[in-house]
Structures are given as C-alpha cells and as structure tokens.
Short mmCIF file of C-alpha atoms and ligand atoms in Angstrom, two decimals:
data_model
loop_
_atom_site.label_atom_id
_atom_site.label_comp_id
_atom_site.label_asym_id
_atom_site.label_seq_id
_atom_site.Cartn_x
_atom_site.Cartn_y
_atom_site.Cartn_z
CA UNK A 1258 -20.44 -76.01 48.88
CA UNK A 1259 -21.25 -74.74 52.32
CA UNK A 1260 -21.12 -71.32 53.95
CA UNK A 1261 -19.71 -72.78 57.18
CA UNK A 1262 -16.42 -71.13 58.12
CA UNK A 1263 -15.23 -72.60 61.42
CA UNK A 1264 -16.19 -74.08 64.76
CA UNK A 1265 -16.26 -71.63 67.65
CA UNK A 1266 -16.36 -72.17 71.40
CA UNK A 1267 -19.61 -70.92 72.89
CA UNK A 1268 -17.82 -69.85 76.05
CA UNK A 1269 -14.43 -68.36 75.16
CA UNK A 1270 -14.97 -67.87 71.39
CA UNK A 1271 -11.77 -69.60 70.33
CA UNK A 1272 -11.82 -70.86 66.73
CA UNK A 1273 -11.35 -74.43 65.55
CA UNK A 1274 -11.29 -75.99 62.08
CA UNK A 1275 -14.40 -77.70 60.71
CA UNK A 1276 -13.30 -81.15 61.87
CA UNK A 1277 -14.72 -83.84 64.16
CA UNK A 1278 -14.33 -81.79 67.34
CA UNK A 1279 -16.95 -80.96 69.90
CA UNK A 1280 -15.38 -79.41 73.01
CA UNK A 1281 -13.01 -76.50 73.44
CA UNK A 1282 -9.58 -77.66 74.53
CA UNK A 1283 -9.14 -74.59 76.64
CA UNK A 1284 -12.39 -74.25 78.59
CA UNK A 1285 -14.37 -77.41 77.61
CA UNK A 1286 -17.18 -75.27 76.27
CA UNK A 1287 -19.23 -76.73 73.39
CA UNK A 1288 -18.22 -75.85 69.84
CA UNK A 1289 -20.71 -74.39 67.41
CA UNK A 1290 -20.58 -73.97 63.62
CA UNK A 1291 -20.09 -70.42 62.32
CA UNK A 1292 -21.11 -69.20 58.86
CA UNK A 1293 -20.23 -66.39 56.49
CA UNK A 1294 -23.55 -64.61 56.90
CA UNK A 1295 -22.65 -61.79 54.50
CA UNK A 1296 -22.05 -64.24 51.67
CA UNK A 1297 -25.11 -66.22 52.72
CA UNK A 1298 -27.22 -63.08 52.64
CA UNK A 1299 -26.19 -62.36 49.06
CA UNK A 1300 -26.82 -65.95 48.01
CA UNK A 1301 -30.16 -66.94 49.52
CA UNK A 1302 -33.67 -65.82 48.72
CA UNK A 1303 -37.18 -66.97 49.51
CA UNK A 1304 -37.58 -68.02 45.86
CA UNK A 1305 -34.43 -70.12 45.90
CA UNK A 1306 -35.57 -71.96 49.00
CA UNK A 1307 -39.13 -72.42 47.74
CA UNK A 1308 -37.78 -73.97 44.54
CA UNK A 1309 -35.79 -76.52 46.54
CA UNK A 1310 -36.72 -80.14 47.30
CA UNK A 1311 -39.53 -80.95 49.78
CA UNK A 1312 -37.04 -82.01 52.46
CA UNK A 1313 -34.69 -80.30 54.88
CA UNK A 1314 -32.20 -79.99 52.01
CA UNK A 1315 -34.13 -76.99 50.71
CA UNK A 1316 -32.18 -75.16 53.46
CA UNK A 1317 -28.86 -76.57 52.26
CA UNK A 1318 -27.19 -73.16 52.31
CA UNK A 1319 -27.66 -72.96 56.08
CA UNK A 1320 -26.19 -76.40 56.79
CA UNK A 1321 -22.56 -77.29 57.54
CA UNK A 1322 -22.08 -79.92 54.84
CA UNK A 1323 -22.09 -80.39 51.09
CA UNK A 1324 -25.71 -81.01 50.14
CA UNK A 1325 -24.72 -82.35 46.71
CA UNK A 1326 -23.49 -85.43 48.54
CA UNK A 1327 -26.39 -85.49 51.00
CA UNK A 1328 -27.51 -88.72 52.62
CA UNK A 1329 -31.15 -88.12 51.89
CA UNK A 1330 -33.87 -90.52 52.97
CA UNK A 1331 -36.44 -87.75 52.93
CA UNK A 1332 -36.07 -86.12 56.33
CA UNK A 1333 -37.84 -82.85 56.98
CA UNK A 1334 -40.39 -80.51 55.38
CA UNK A 1335 -43.10 -82.02 57.51
CA UNK A 1336 -46.62 -80.57 57.82
CA UNK A 1337 -47.47 -77.52 59.90
CA UNK A 1338 -51.10 -77.84 60.90
CA UNK A 1339 -53.44 -75.16 62.15
CA UNK A 1340 -54.83 -77.11 65.13
CA UNK A 1341 -58.28 -75.59 65.36
CA UNK A 1342 -59.84 -78.34 67.48
CA UNK A 1343 -57.07 -78.53 70.04
CA UNK A 1344 -56.84 -74.75 69.92
CA UNK A 1345 -60.50 -74.53 70.87
CA UNK A 1346 -60.00 -76.85 73.85
CA UNK A 1347 -57.00 -74.83 75.06
CA UNK A 1348 -58.31 -71.39 74.15
CA UNK A 1349 -55.60 -70.76 71.58
CA UNK A 1350 -57.15 -69.75 68.25
CA UNK A 1351 -53.73 -69.49 66.59
CA UNK A 1352 -52.30 -72.84 67.66
CA UNK A 1353 -50.15 -74.71 65.13
CA UNK A 1354 -48.59 -78.15 65.37
CA UNK A 1355 -45.35 -79.05 63.65
CA UNK A 1356 -45.91 -82.70 62.90
CA UNK A 1357 -42.46 -84.29 62.87
CA UNK A 1358 -43.88 -87.76 63.49
CA UNK A 1359 -43.93 -88.27 59.72
CA UNK A 1360 -40.16 -88.36 59.20
CA UNK A 1361 -38.57 -91.46 57.57
CA UNK A 1362 -37.89 -93.14 60.92
CA UNK A 1363 -40.80 -91.35 62.60
CA UNK A 1364 -38.98 -88.79 64.71
CA UNK A 1365 -37.22 -85.43 64.34
CA UNK A 1366 -33.90 -87.22 64.90
CA UNK A 1367 -33.80 -87.82 61.13
CA UNK A 1368 -33.00 -84.13 60.76
CA UNK A 1369 -29.94 -84.16 62.98
CA UNK A 1370 -28.72 -87.53 61.77
CA UNK A 1371 -29.10 -86.57 58.08
CA UNK A 1372 -26.72 -83.66 58.64
CA UNK A 1373 -24.35 -85.58 60.93
CA UNK A 1374 -24.13 -88.54 58.55
CA UNK A 1375 -23.54 -86.33 55.53
CA UNK A 1376 -20.80 -84.39 57.28
CA UNK A 1377 -19.26 -87.57 58.73
CA UNK A 1378 -18.96 -89.19 55.31
CA UNK A 1379 -17.51 -85.96 53.95
CA UNK A 1380 -14.86 -86.05 56.70
CA UNK A 1381 -13.94 -89.56 55.63
CA UNK A 1382 -15.61 -91.61 58.36
CA UNK A 1383 -16.93 -95.02 57.41
CA UNK A 1384 -18.61 -95.81 60.70
CA UNK A 1385 -21.53 -94.01 62.23
CA UNK A 1386 -22.11 -94.65 65.94
CA UNK A 1387 -24.53 -93.66 68.67
CA UNK A 1388 -25.85 -94.68 72.07
CA UNK A 1389 -29.60 -94.58 72.25
CA UNK A 1390 -32.72 -96.11 73.71
CA UNK A 1391 -34.80 -95.54 70.60
CA UNK A 1392 -35.25 -92.69 68.15
CA UNK A 1393 -31.62 -91.87 67.60
CA UNK A 1394 -30.71 -95.54 67.14
CA UNK A 1395 -33.45 -95.97 64.53
CA UNK A 1396 -32.32 -92.93 62.59
CA UNK A 1397 -28.60 -93.68 62.68
CA UNK A 1398 -29.25 -97.25 61.53
CA UNK A 1399 -31.41 -96.09 58.62
CA UNK A 1400 -29.11 -93.32 57.44
CA UNK A 1401 -26.01 -95.51 57.66
CA UNK A 1402 -27.78 -98.15 55.59
CA UNK A 1403 -28.66 -95.63 52.89
CA UNK A 1404 -25.13 -94.21 52.95
CA UNK A 1405 -23.41 -97.57 52.73
CA UNK A 1406 -21.76 -96.89 56.09
CA UNK A 1407 -21.50 -99.25 59.02
CA UNK A 1408 -23.76 -98.33 61.94
CA UNK A 1409 -22.61 -99.23 65.44
CA UNK A 1410 -25.41 -98.75 67.89
CA UNK A 1411 -25.13 -99.15 71.66
CA UNK A 1412 -28.30 -99.90 73.57
CA UNK A 1413 -29.02 -100.77 77.19
CA UNK A 1414 -29.28 -104.56 77.58
CA UNK A 1415 -32.77 -104.35 79.09
CA UNK A 1416 -34.33 -102.45 76.18
CA UNK A 1417 -37.68 -103.89 75.02
CA UNK A 1418 -37.62 -106.05 71.87
CA UNK A 1419 -40.14 -103.81 70.14
CA UNK A 1420 -37.75 -100.88 70.31
CA UNK A 1421 -34.84 -102.88 68.98
CA UNK A 1422 -36.62 -103.98 65.80
CA UNK A 1423 -36.90 -100.37 64.62
CA UNK A 1424 -33.10 -100.31 64.44
CA UNK A 1425 -32.13 -103.90 63.64
CA UNK A 1426 -34.24 -103.99 60.47
CA UNK A 1427 -31.62 -101.71 58.86
CA UNK A 1428 -28.79 -104.11 59.69
CA UNK A 1429 -26.59 -102.16 62.13
CA UNK A 1430 -24.06 -103.70 64.49
CA UNK A 1431 -26.16 -103.63 67.63
CA UNK A 1432 -24.38 -103.78 70.97
CA UNK A 1433 -26.39 -104.46 74.11
CA UNK A 1434 -24.57 -103.05 77.11
CA UNK A 1435 -25.16 -104.65 80.49
CA UNK A 1436 -25.11 -102.25 83.41
CA UNK A 1437 -27.06 -99.31 84.69
CA UNK A 1438 -27.67 -96.08 82.84
CA UNK A 1439 -24.61 -94.34 84.28
CA UNK A 1440 -22.33 -97.22 83.34
CA UNK A 1441 -23.63 -97.22 79.76
CA UNK A 1442 -23.08 -93.49 79.58
CA UNK A 1443 -19.53 -93.74 80.85
CA UNK A 1444 -18.65 -96.53 78.46
CA UNK A 1445 -20.02 -94.67 75.46
CA UNK A 1446 -18.18 -91.47 76.32
CA UNK A 1447 -15.02 -93.57 76.55
CA UNK A 1448 -15.67 -95.40 73.25
CA UNK A 1449 -16.25 -92.12 71.48
CA UNK A 1450 -12.77 -91.06 72.51
CA UNK A 1451 -11.09 -94.39 71.79
CA UNK A 1452 -12.30 -95.18 68.25
CA UNK A 1453 -12.12 -93.26 65.04
CA UNK A 1454 -15.85 -93.34 64.45
CA UNK A 1455 -18.31 -90.57 63.85
CA UNK A 1456 -20.24 -90.73 67.12
CA UNK A 1457 -23.15 -88.60 65.98
CA UNK A 1458 -23.93 -86.87 69.26
CA UNK A 1459 -20.34 -86.72 70.54
CA UNK A 1460 -17.47 -85.89 68.16
CA UNK A 1461 -19.69 -84.67 65.30
CA UNK A 1462 -22.24 -83.06 67.61
CA UNK A 1463 -21.66 -79.50 66.30
CA UNK A 1464 -22.85 -80.64 62.83
CA UNK A 1465 -25.51 -82.96 64.19
CA UNK A 1466 -27.22 -80.30 66.27
CA UNK A 1467 -27.38 -77.88 63.32
CA UNK A 1468 -29.96 -80.20 61.77
CA UNK A 1469 -32.53 -79.05 64.31
CA UNK A 1470 -32.39 -75.50 62.92
CA UNK A 1471 -34.40 -76.75 59.96
CA UNK A 1472 -37.48 -76.98 62.19
CA UNK A 1473 -37.23 -73.23 62.76
CA UNK A 1474 -36.70 -72.57 59.03
CA UNK A 1475 -39.67 -74.68 58.01
CA UNK A 1476 -42.07 -73.19 60.50
CA UNK A 1477 -41.18 -69.64 59.38
CA UNK A 1478 -41.56 -70.54 55.71
CA UNK A 1479 -44.82 -72.41 56.31
CA UNK A 1480 -46.26 -69.44 58.19
CA UNK A 1481 -45.58 -67.29 55.12
CA UNK A 1482 -42.12 -66.13 56.13
CA UNK A 1483 -42.70 -64.98 59.65
CA UNK A 1484 -41.58 -66.21 63.05
CA UNK A 1485 -44.20 -67.49 65.49
CA UNK A 1486 -44.87 -65.57 68.71
CA UNK A 1487 -44.26 -68.57 70.93
CA UNK A 1488 -42.76 -72.05 70.52
CA UNK A 1489 -43.28 -75.00 72.86
CA UNK A 1490 -40.51 -77.56 72.52
CA UNK A 1491 -39.66 -80.80 74.35
CA UNK A 1492 -36.28 -80.70 76.08
CA UNK A 1493 -33.91 -83.65 76.57
CA UNK A 1494 -30.31 -82.50 75.98
CA UNK A 1495 -31.71 -79.04 75.19
CA UNK A 1496 -30.20 -78.90 71.71
CA UNK A 1497 -33.47 -78.95 69.76
CA UNK A 1498 -34.85 -76.17 71.95
CA UNK A 1499 -31.88 -73.91 71.29
CA UNK A 1500 -31.49 -74.66 67.61
CA UNK A 1501 -35.09 -73.92 66.62
CA UNK A 1502 -34.52 -70.37 67.81
CA UNK A 1503 -31.12 -70.24 66.12
CA UNK A 1504 -32.87 -71.12 62.86
CA UNK A 1505 -35.28 -68.22 63.26
CA UNK A 1506 -32.43 -65.87 64.18
CA UNK A 1507 -30.47 -66.86 61.09
CA UNK A 1508 -33.38 -66.24 58.74
CA UNK A 1509 -33.64 -62.73 60.16
CA UNK A 1510 -29.90 -62.23 59.95
CA UNK A 1511 -29.90 -62.87 56.20
CA UNK A 1512 -33.01 -60.76 55.67
CA UNK A 1513 -35.61 -63.46 54.94
CA UNK A 1514 -37.85 -62.62 57.91
CA UNK A 1515 -38.19 -59.78 60.42
CA UNK A 1516 -36.25 -59.95 63.67
CA UNK A 1517 -37.98 -62.71 65.68
CA UNK A 1518 -39.51 -61.85 69.03
CA UNK A 1519 -40.40 -65.49 69.55
CA UNK A 1520 -40.77 -66.62 73.14
CA UNK A 1521 -39.30 -70.08 73.67
CA UNK A 1522 -40.91 -72.39 76.22
CA UNK A 1523 -39.77 -75.87 77.14
CA UNK A 1524 -41.54 -79.12 78.01
CA UNK A 1525 -40.20 -81.81 80.34
CA UNK A 1526 -41.51 -84.85 82.15
CA UNK A 1527 -41.60 -84.36 85.91
CA UNK A 1528 -39.69 -87.65 86.22
CA UNK A 1529 -36.74 -86.12 84.38
CA UNK A 1530 -36.87 -82.37 84.66
CA UNK A 1531 -33.45 -80.89 85.40
CA UNK A 1532 -34.18 -77.81 83.29
CA UNK A 1533 -37.77 -77.28 84.47
CA UNK A 1534 -36.71 -77.70 88.10
CA UNK A 1535 -33.85 -75.21 87.88
CA UNK A 1536 -36.14 -72.80 86.05
CA UNK A 1537 -38.81 -73.08 88.76
CA UNK A 1538 -36.13 -72.40 91.37
CA UNK A 1539 -34.87 -69.42 89.34
CA UNK A 1540 -31.44 -71.02 89.18
CA UNK A 1541 -29.10 -71.08 86.21
CA UNK A 1542 -27.39 -74.21 87.55
CA UNK A 1543 -29.39 -77.36 86.97
CA UNK A 1544 -28.87 -80.45 89.09
CA UNK A 1545 -28.56 -83.74 87.18
CA UNK A 1546 -31.38 -86.20 87.91
CA UNK A 1547 -31.94 -89.93 87.73
CA UNK A 1548 -34.71 -90.30 85.12
CA UNK A 1549 -37.93 -92.01 86.10
CA UNK A 1550 -40.61 -91.35 83.51
CA UNK A 1551 -42.52 -93.04 80.69
CA UNK A 1552 -41.12 -90.35 78.36
CA UNK A 1553 -37.98 -92.38 77.68
CA UNK A 1554 -36.98 -90.32 74.64
CA UNK A 1555 -36.61 -87.26 76.90
CA UNK A 1556 -34.89 -89.10 79.76
CA UNK A 1557 -31.59 -87.23 79.86
CA UNK A 1558 -30.72 -86.52 83.46
CA UNK A 1559 -27.57 -84.52 82.73
CA UNK A 1560 -28.37 -82.44 79.65
CA UNK A 1561 -25.39 -81.25 77.60
CA UNK A 1562 -27.13 -78.00 76.70
CA UNK A 1563 -29.13 -77.60 79.90
CA UNK A 1564 -27.42 -74.37 80.84
CA UNK A 1565 -28.01 -72.81 77.42
CA UNK A 1566 -31.63 -73.92 77.56
CA UNK A 1567 -32.00 -71.99 80.83
CA UNK A 1568 -30.35 -68.94 79.27
CA UNK A 1569 -32.79 -69.08 76.38
CA UNK A 1570 -35.80 -69.45 78.68
CA UNK A 1571 -34.64 -66.33 80.48
CA UNK A 1572 -33.70 -64.29 77.42
CA UNK A 1573 -36.88 -64.98 75.46
CA UNK A 1574 -39.25 -64.67 78.41
CA UNK A 1575 -40.27 -68.30 78.11
CA UNK A 1576 -41.47 -70.80 80.69
CA UNK A 1577 -40.93 -74.52 81.19
CA UNK A 1578 -43.61 -77.14 81.79
CA UNK A 1579 -43.12 -80.20 83.97
CA UNK A 1580 -45.76 -82.88 83.66
CA UNK A 1581 -46.53 -86.20 85.35
CA UNK A 1582 -46.77 -89.54 83.59
CA UNK A 1583 -50.58 -89.41 83.84
CA UNK A 1584 -50.62 -85.96 82.29
CA UNK A 1585 -48.37 -87.26 79.49
CA UNK A 1586 -50.84 -90.03 78.65
CA UNK A 1587 -53.73 -87.54 78.77
CA UNK A 1588 -51.75 -85.26 76.46
CA UNK A 1589 -51.22 -88.07 73.95
CA UNK A 1590 -54.94 -88.88 74.00
CA UNK A 1591 -55.99 -85.24 73.71
CA UNK A 1592 -53.74 -84.72 70.67
CA UNK A 1593 -55.00 -87.88 68.97
CA UNK A 1594 -58.67 -87.25 69.72
CA UNK A 1595 -58.68 -83.60 68.66
CA UNK A 1596 -56.24 -83.53 65.75
CA UNK A 1597 -55.82 -87.12 64.57
CA UNK A 1598 -52.11 -87.24 65.39
CA UNK A 1599 -50.70 -90.18 67.32
CA UNK A 1600 -47.52 -89.00 69.00
CA UNK A 1601 -45.11 -90.83 71.26
CA UNK A 1602 -44.70 -89.87 74.91
CA UNK A 1603 -42.54 -86.83 74.01
CA UNK A 1604 -45.57 -85.44 72.16
CA UNK A 1605 -47.64 -86.09 75.27
CA UNK A 1606 -45.10 -84.09 77.28
CA UNK A 1607 -45.38 -81.22 74.81
CA UNK A 1608 -49.18 -81.12 74.72
CA UNK A 1609 -49.52 -81.52 78.50
CA UNK A 1610 -46.94 -78.76 79.02
CA UNK A 1611 -48.72 -76.54 76.50
CA UNK A 1612 -51.90 -76.97 78.55
CA UNK A 1613 -50.05 -76.29 81.79
CA UNK A 1614 -48.46 -73.12 80.44
CA UNK A 1615 -51.79 -71.82 79.15
CA UNK A 1616 -53.43 -72.48 82.52
CA UNK A 1617 -50.56 -70.76 84.28
CA UNK A 1618 -50.99 -67.71 82.07
CA UNK A 1619 -47.55 -68.05 80.50
CA UNK A 1620 -49.03 -68.45 77.02
CA UNK A 1621 -51.52 -65.79 75.92
CA UNK A 1622 -54.60 -66.52 73.80
CA UNK A 1623 -53.61 -63.94 71.20
CA UNK A 1624 -50.20 -65.48 70.53
CA UNK A 1625 -49.41 -67.51 67.43
CA UNK A 1626 -48.13 -70.65 69.10
CA UNK A 1627 -46.29 -73.57 67.53
CA UNK A 1628 -46.01 -76.84 69.47
CA UNK A 1629 -43.42 -79.32 68.18
CA UNK A 1630 -44.56 -82.94 67.97
CA UNK A 1631 -41.28 -84.77 67.55
CA UNK A 1632 -41.95 -88.54 67.46
CA UNK A 1633 -44.64 -91.01 66.41
CA UNK A 1634 -46.95 -92.92 68.75
CA UNK A 1635 -46.14 -96.41 67.52
CA UNK A 1636 -42.77 -96.02 69.22
CA UNK A 1637 -44.33 -96.05 72.67
CA UNK A 1638 -47.51 -98.11 72.42
CA UNK A 1639 -47.04 -99.48 75.95
CA UNK A 1640 -47.57 -96.01 77.40
CA UNK A 1641 -51.22 -95.90 76.31
CA UNK A 1642 -52.18 -99.53 75.77
CA UNK A 1643 -54.73 -100.50 78.39
CA UNK A 1644 -55.68 -96.88 79.04
CA UNK A 1645 -57.90 -96.42 76.01
CA UNK A 1646 -61.57 -97.08 75.33
CA UNK A 1647 -61.96 -100.86 74.91
CA UNK A 1648 -63.50 -102.35 71.76
CA UNK A 1649 -67.02 -103.73 71.71
CA UNK A 1650 -67.04 -107.49 71.33
CA UNK A 1651 -69.94 -109.15 69.54
CA UNK A 1652 -71.08 -112.33 67.84
CA UNK A 1653 -71.28 -112.20 64.07
CA UNK A 1654 -74.94 -111.16 64.03
CA UNK A 1655 -76.79 -107.93 63.51
CA UNK A 1656 -78.68 -108.48 66.70
CA UNK A 1657 -75.52 -108.87 68.77
CA UNK A 1658 -74.11 -105.69 67.25
CA UNK A 1659 -77.27 -103.73 67.96
CA UNK A 1660 -77.34 -104.90 71.54
CA UNK A 1661 -73.73 -103.88 72.19
CA UNK A 1662 -73.87 -100.61 70.26
CA UNK A 1663 -77.27 -99.77 71.75
CA UNK A 1664 -75.93 -100.28 75.26
CA UNK A 1665 -73.17 -97.86 74.40
CA UNK A 1666 -75.68 -95.27 73.14
CA UNK A 1667 -77.66 -95.82 76.32
CA UNK A 1668 -74.67 -94.87 78.47
CA UNK A 1669 -74.20 -91.81 76.31
CA UNK A 1670 -70.71 -92.81 75.22
CA UNK A 1671 -71.47 -93.28 71.51
CA UNK B 763 -2.04 -91.27 87.39
CA UNK B 764 -5.29 -90.08 85.93
CA UNK B 765 -6.92 -86.79 85.07
CA UNK B 766 -10.56 -86.21 85.77
CA UNK B 767 -12.63 -83.15 84.97
CA UNK B 768 -15.64 -82.32 87.07
CA UNK B 769 -17.91 -79.45 87.81
CA UNK B 770 -18.26 -78.28 91.40
CA UNK B 771 -21.34 -76.30 92.32
CA UNK B 772 -21.17 -74.48 95.64
CA UNK B 773 -24.17 -73.67 97.82
CA UNK B 774 -24.26 -70.20 99.34
CA UNK B 775 -22.86 -71.25 102.72
CA UNK B 776 -19.75 -72.74 101.11
CA UNK B 777 -18.90 -69.88 98.76
CA UNK B 778 -16.40 -68.34 101.15
CA UNK B 779 -14.82 -71.65 102.22
CA UNK B 780 -11.48 -72.67 100.70
CA UNK B 781 -12.83 -76.11 99.74
CA UNK B 782 -10.58 -76.65 96.73
CA UNK B 783 -7.49 -75.61 98.66
CA UNK B 784 -8.34 -78.02 101.46
CA UNK B 785 -9.06 -80.82 98.98
CA UNK B 786 -5.57 -80.36 97.55
CA UNK B 787 -4.10 -80.57 101.05
CA UNK B 788 -6.02 -83.50 102.43
CA UNK B 789 -5.63 -85.72 99.36
CA UNK B 790 -2.72 -86.45 97.07
CA UNK B 791 -4.48 -84.77 94.18
CA UNK B 792 -3.35 -81.84 92.06
CA UNK B 793 -6.19 -79.40 91.45
CA UNK B 794 -6.37 -77.09 88.48
CA UNK B 795 -9.23 -74.64 88.06
CA UNK B 796 -10.09 -74.39 84.37
CA UNK B 797 -13.09 -72.11 84.52
CA UNK B 798 -15.27 -70.57 87.19
CA UNK B 799 -18.23 -68.36 87.82
CA UNK B 800 -18.78 -67.38 91.42
CA UNK B 801 -20.90 -64.66 92.97
CA UNK B 802 -22.05 -64.11 96.55
CA UNK B 803 -24.94 -66.59 96.29
CA UNK B 804 -23.78 -69.55 94.21
CA UNK B 805 -20.84 -70.56 92.14
CA UNK B 806 -19.47 -73.27 89.93
CA UNK B 807 -15.96 -74.29 89.03
CA UNK B 808 -14.66 -76.61 86.35
CA UNK B 809 -11.87 -78.45 88.03
CA UNK B 810 -9.21 -80.76 86.70
CA UNK B 811 -7.99 -83.33 89.22
CA UNK B 812 -4.79 -85.24 88.68
CA UNK B 813 -3.67 -88.19 90.74
CA UNK B 814 -4.31 -91.82 91.55
CA UNK B 815 -7.86 -92.69 90.38
CA UNK B 816 -8.87 -94.02 93.82
CA UNK B 817 -7.48 -90.97 95.53
CA UNK B 818 -9.41 -88.73 93.12
CA UNK B 819 -12.64 -90.60 93.90
CA UNK B 820 -11.98 -90.29 97.64
CA UNK B 821 -11.39 -86.57 97.28
CA UNK B 822 -14.63 -86.14 95.35
CA UNK B 823 -16.61 -88.02 97.99
CA UNK B 824 -15.04 -85.77 100.60
CA UNK B 825 -16.07 -82.67 98.62
CA UNK B 826 -19.64 -83.96 98.42
CA UNK B 827 -19.64 -84.54 102.15
CA UNK B 828 -18.68 -80.87 102.56
CA UNK B 829 -21.82 -79.91 100.65
CA UNK B 830 -20.40 -79.38 97.17
CA UNK B 831 -22.36 -80.77 94.25
CA UNK B 832 -20.07 -82.75 91.98
CA UNK B 833 -21.13 -83.36 88.37
CA UNK B 834 -19.50 -84.77 85.28
CA UNK B 835 -18.85 -81.88 82.87
CA UNK B 836 -20.00 -83.55 79.68
CA UNK B 837 -23.70 -84.21 79.30
CA UNK B 838 -25.24 -87.66 78.95
CA UNK B 839 -24.29 -89.47 75.77
CA UNK B 840 -27.14 -91.99 75.72
CA UNK B 841 -30.04 -90.25 73.97
CA UNK B 842 -33.64 -91.12 73.29
C1 PLP C 2438 -38.95 -87.57 70.24
C2 PLP C 2438 -37.94 -86.63 70.79
N1 PLP C 2438 -38.29 -85.37 71.02
C3 PLP C 2438 -37.43 -84.47 71.54
C4 PLP C 2438 -36.14 -84.81 71.88
C5 PLP C 2438 -35.25 -83.75 72.49
O1 PLP C 2438 -34.10 -83.48 71.82
P1 PLP C 2438 -32.85 -82.75 72.48
O2 PLP C 2438 -31.96 -83.82 73.03
O3 PLP C 2438 -32.23 -82.02 71.33
O4 PLP C 2438 -33.33 -81.83 73.55
C6 PLP C 2438 -35.72 -86.12 71.65
C7 PLP C 2438 -34.34 -86.50 71.98
O5 PLP C 2438 -33.92 -87.54 72.20
C8 PLP C 2438 -36.64 -87.06 71.10
O6 PLP C 2438 -36.28 -88.34 70.87
ZN1 ZN C 2439 -13.51 -72.32 75.04
#
C-alpha cells in the first residue's frame, strides 16, 4: 500500500496516472509523484518509522511503491558521522558526513534503483535497463539479479575493465556501445522509447528519483528529528540535490519535524559544471557542456533537472562549488586522512566544494552542515593511485626496517 | 517527415528578432512553439520542428549561426 496518488507535471500541473511515464505530453515538463499528505499525516509517526527495518524501507510510507514486495538488498540507513577532525580543519564544529559509500553496491544509486526496480516489477516489467558509466550500472545489475529480472545495461565501449566487473558479476546483459558520448546518449533515449523495458532513469524516472528523498529523511531522523541548517550535495542530473530537500519538506508537511530552513548548496567538478557556471553568472538558463573531468560519476553535461537545481539554489540561499581535478584529489585525501572514509571522486568534489564554500563565506561556522558522500573510493582508484605517499621498501631484517623508518623520522614525515 | 523538439535560448540582442518566423520561411520546416519564457534580457522557447530530417538539421544550424543556443530538451540519459 502506498500513499502515492498520481503523477503531476512540474510545469503545467496536469495529472497523469501512476504508470511508466516521465514527461508531460502537453509541455514536456518532468512528471513528479504526488501523495495524499493528509492520510500520510494521520498514518505516520516517529515511533512507527523508528520501529522499521534498518534500510530505506523504514520510510516505506513516503515511497511510490508497495514495500511489501520490495526488492531489498539492504540499501539505505547509512551512518551519519559527526566529522570532528574534518570540521576542525574547515572551521565547522557542527559538520556531519552522510556516508553513503556503504550501500550494497557502494553508492547512493542503490536508493533510487531499489525504488525504481520495485515499482517497475509492480507495473509488470520484466526487464530493467539503464545507460551508465559506473554506479548506476552496478546498482541496476545487482537489483535485477535479486529481483529475478533481466538487466540490460548500456555502457560506452571504451569503459575501463575495472568498472565493468562491478556490473558483470551480477550477470546482466551488458551492451558496449561504440561511438562518442552524444551518440550513446541519443541511442539510449531512442531505445527507451522503442522497447517495453523499465529504463530506470527514463520512463520510470519519477519513481526512481523519489528514492533520493530517503537521504533527507535519514539525516533528519539521525539528527534527532530536525533538519540541518545547510546541506552540500554533489550535482550530476540535479535530482539528488532536489530530492534531499523534498524529503525534508515532506517530513515537515506531515508534522514529524519543524519547517526546514535548510540552505541547499551544490558541488560540481569544474570540468562539468553547467549548474555551477550558470549560478556564477546569475543565470537560470544553464548551457550544456562537454564533460572533461576525473569525476566521471558526475559527468552529465546536459542535466535533466539542472533548471530546478538552479531554482533551489536561489530559493534556499545556497551556493554552488566548482572544483578542479587537483582539488578533487585533495578532497578525497583530506576526507580519508581526517575521517577514515575513502570516497570516490564525487566525494572529492563534495569535500573540495565544502572547503571552497567555507572559504568564500557561503557556509557559516555556526551552521549544522551535512555533506553527502555518495560513492566509495574503490570505484575510482585510478584518480588517486600514484598521488599518495609511497610505501617503504625494505629487506626482511630489523636493521633494514630501522634504517628506512629512521630516515622517515629524520625527514619529519613519520 | 520527422518531428524534433528542441530548446532555443536567445541572447539579449536577439530577443526582439523574429528568428522563429524567419526559420519557418527560409526552410521547409513547420514550427510549433510549445512553451516559452521570454523577458527583455533572455528567453527560451521549446519548439517543435516538423519536416525532412536534413532540412530540420539545416534550419537548426542556421539558427545557431544567428546566435541562438540550440539544446536537446531532454537531459542526458547516460548517468554515472
Ligand atoms: C556517486 C554519485 N554521486 C552523486 C550523483 C548525482 O546524482 P544526480 O544525477 O541525482 O544529480 C551521482 C550520479 O550519477 C553519483 O554517481
Ligand atoms: Zn506539463
């Protein structure tokens, strides 16, 4: 049982049934799931949620699918850590990190795919498809496997072998597409229209994107049922950024927390920064870019929700970071060395942007800040390999060790 | 015949120019404005173009040469 009532166009507010639809036929605006908030308000309580499972399904009442038939590989309810060491470095005593690296396939995409897969199966689809260079492919492959569905995953032909293994282990139909990024994009948009598959981020996108709300729910619950003052979120399509705030808004709407005054700030890599660039130019029209960054998981040059991300930046008095590849690597190292969390490049973008926004005065030291770390470091080893402190190499003797370690002490490194 | 939907974004100096009207005259393409938001500084229009695919492409290249930014209206499908 779900409290979802209909899909509604974000632009012209026309209603659509809760089917596999994603764009308004009239104005091409994106469709979004609506709920019966009055019924939801009567039904939910903090106690009911707290008694739920330690996964995103504890927020089942806020999701657009039947949780009794959930495809559950354990996504969500990840740790929220008070990052005292990193907070000291940045001058933010109330800095928290939402550690979404610990999801079943090591990224926050498990949240969106869990919801999309559950809804897709409910709608009668047997095939779950996506086009992805990494995280999404991993998650779709894993969830389809657990659901007994066929996964059809399109990847660029030049994708590194290491990234493919994280999907192929689950046994999907993997399709390598020759051609440049634009060609792959065009083909996948066409395929999504031509086949009766659940393309997770195309025809079931309204359900898919709702999964990201659970990050907002969890953070509020983990803070003792309150919204943070400021969130820093990596932006690719912009969906995650918008939905975290939607989650906070919904909790307030049903009376579980006070009205959030949370400022929402974004994080992008300079090599793919359509939102950050438009924001810096004070424009509400972003220009699509050709991505060129080590943060491959954020490399969306033409973001589907870019406009809404800009609206949210404006409406919540946020700001948007834009960081270089070097800053991304430094961000990854800083996070690992201060808090013991190894994040992928997207995490480096978030931490480097956090630093940039503090230095720019956009984040205040007295704010309770949550930075979202959305993917694990083993996904992007190449980004940091060769840029870390090398190992000492010794013969198998005490003397050899003491010489090497002593030399280190001498240089003041140890 | 094909139908293509695109988003035109106009820079300030083109706001007052009848670009879409001229596009419909210079190319064998039927234009249909589906949505628009234009003020005195910038503006965008979601435009449906109907015609021979090559002719549509030629008309879009012409619009770009006039200074219009032409984008696909759906976002990228290939995600991280
Ligand atoms: C690790 C990671 N973080 C953040 C994002 C951003 O998500 P969205 O496309 O919702 O903006 C992605 C998306 O691909 C991702 O893989
Ligand atoms: Zn509409």
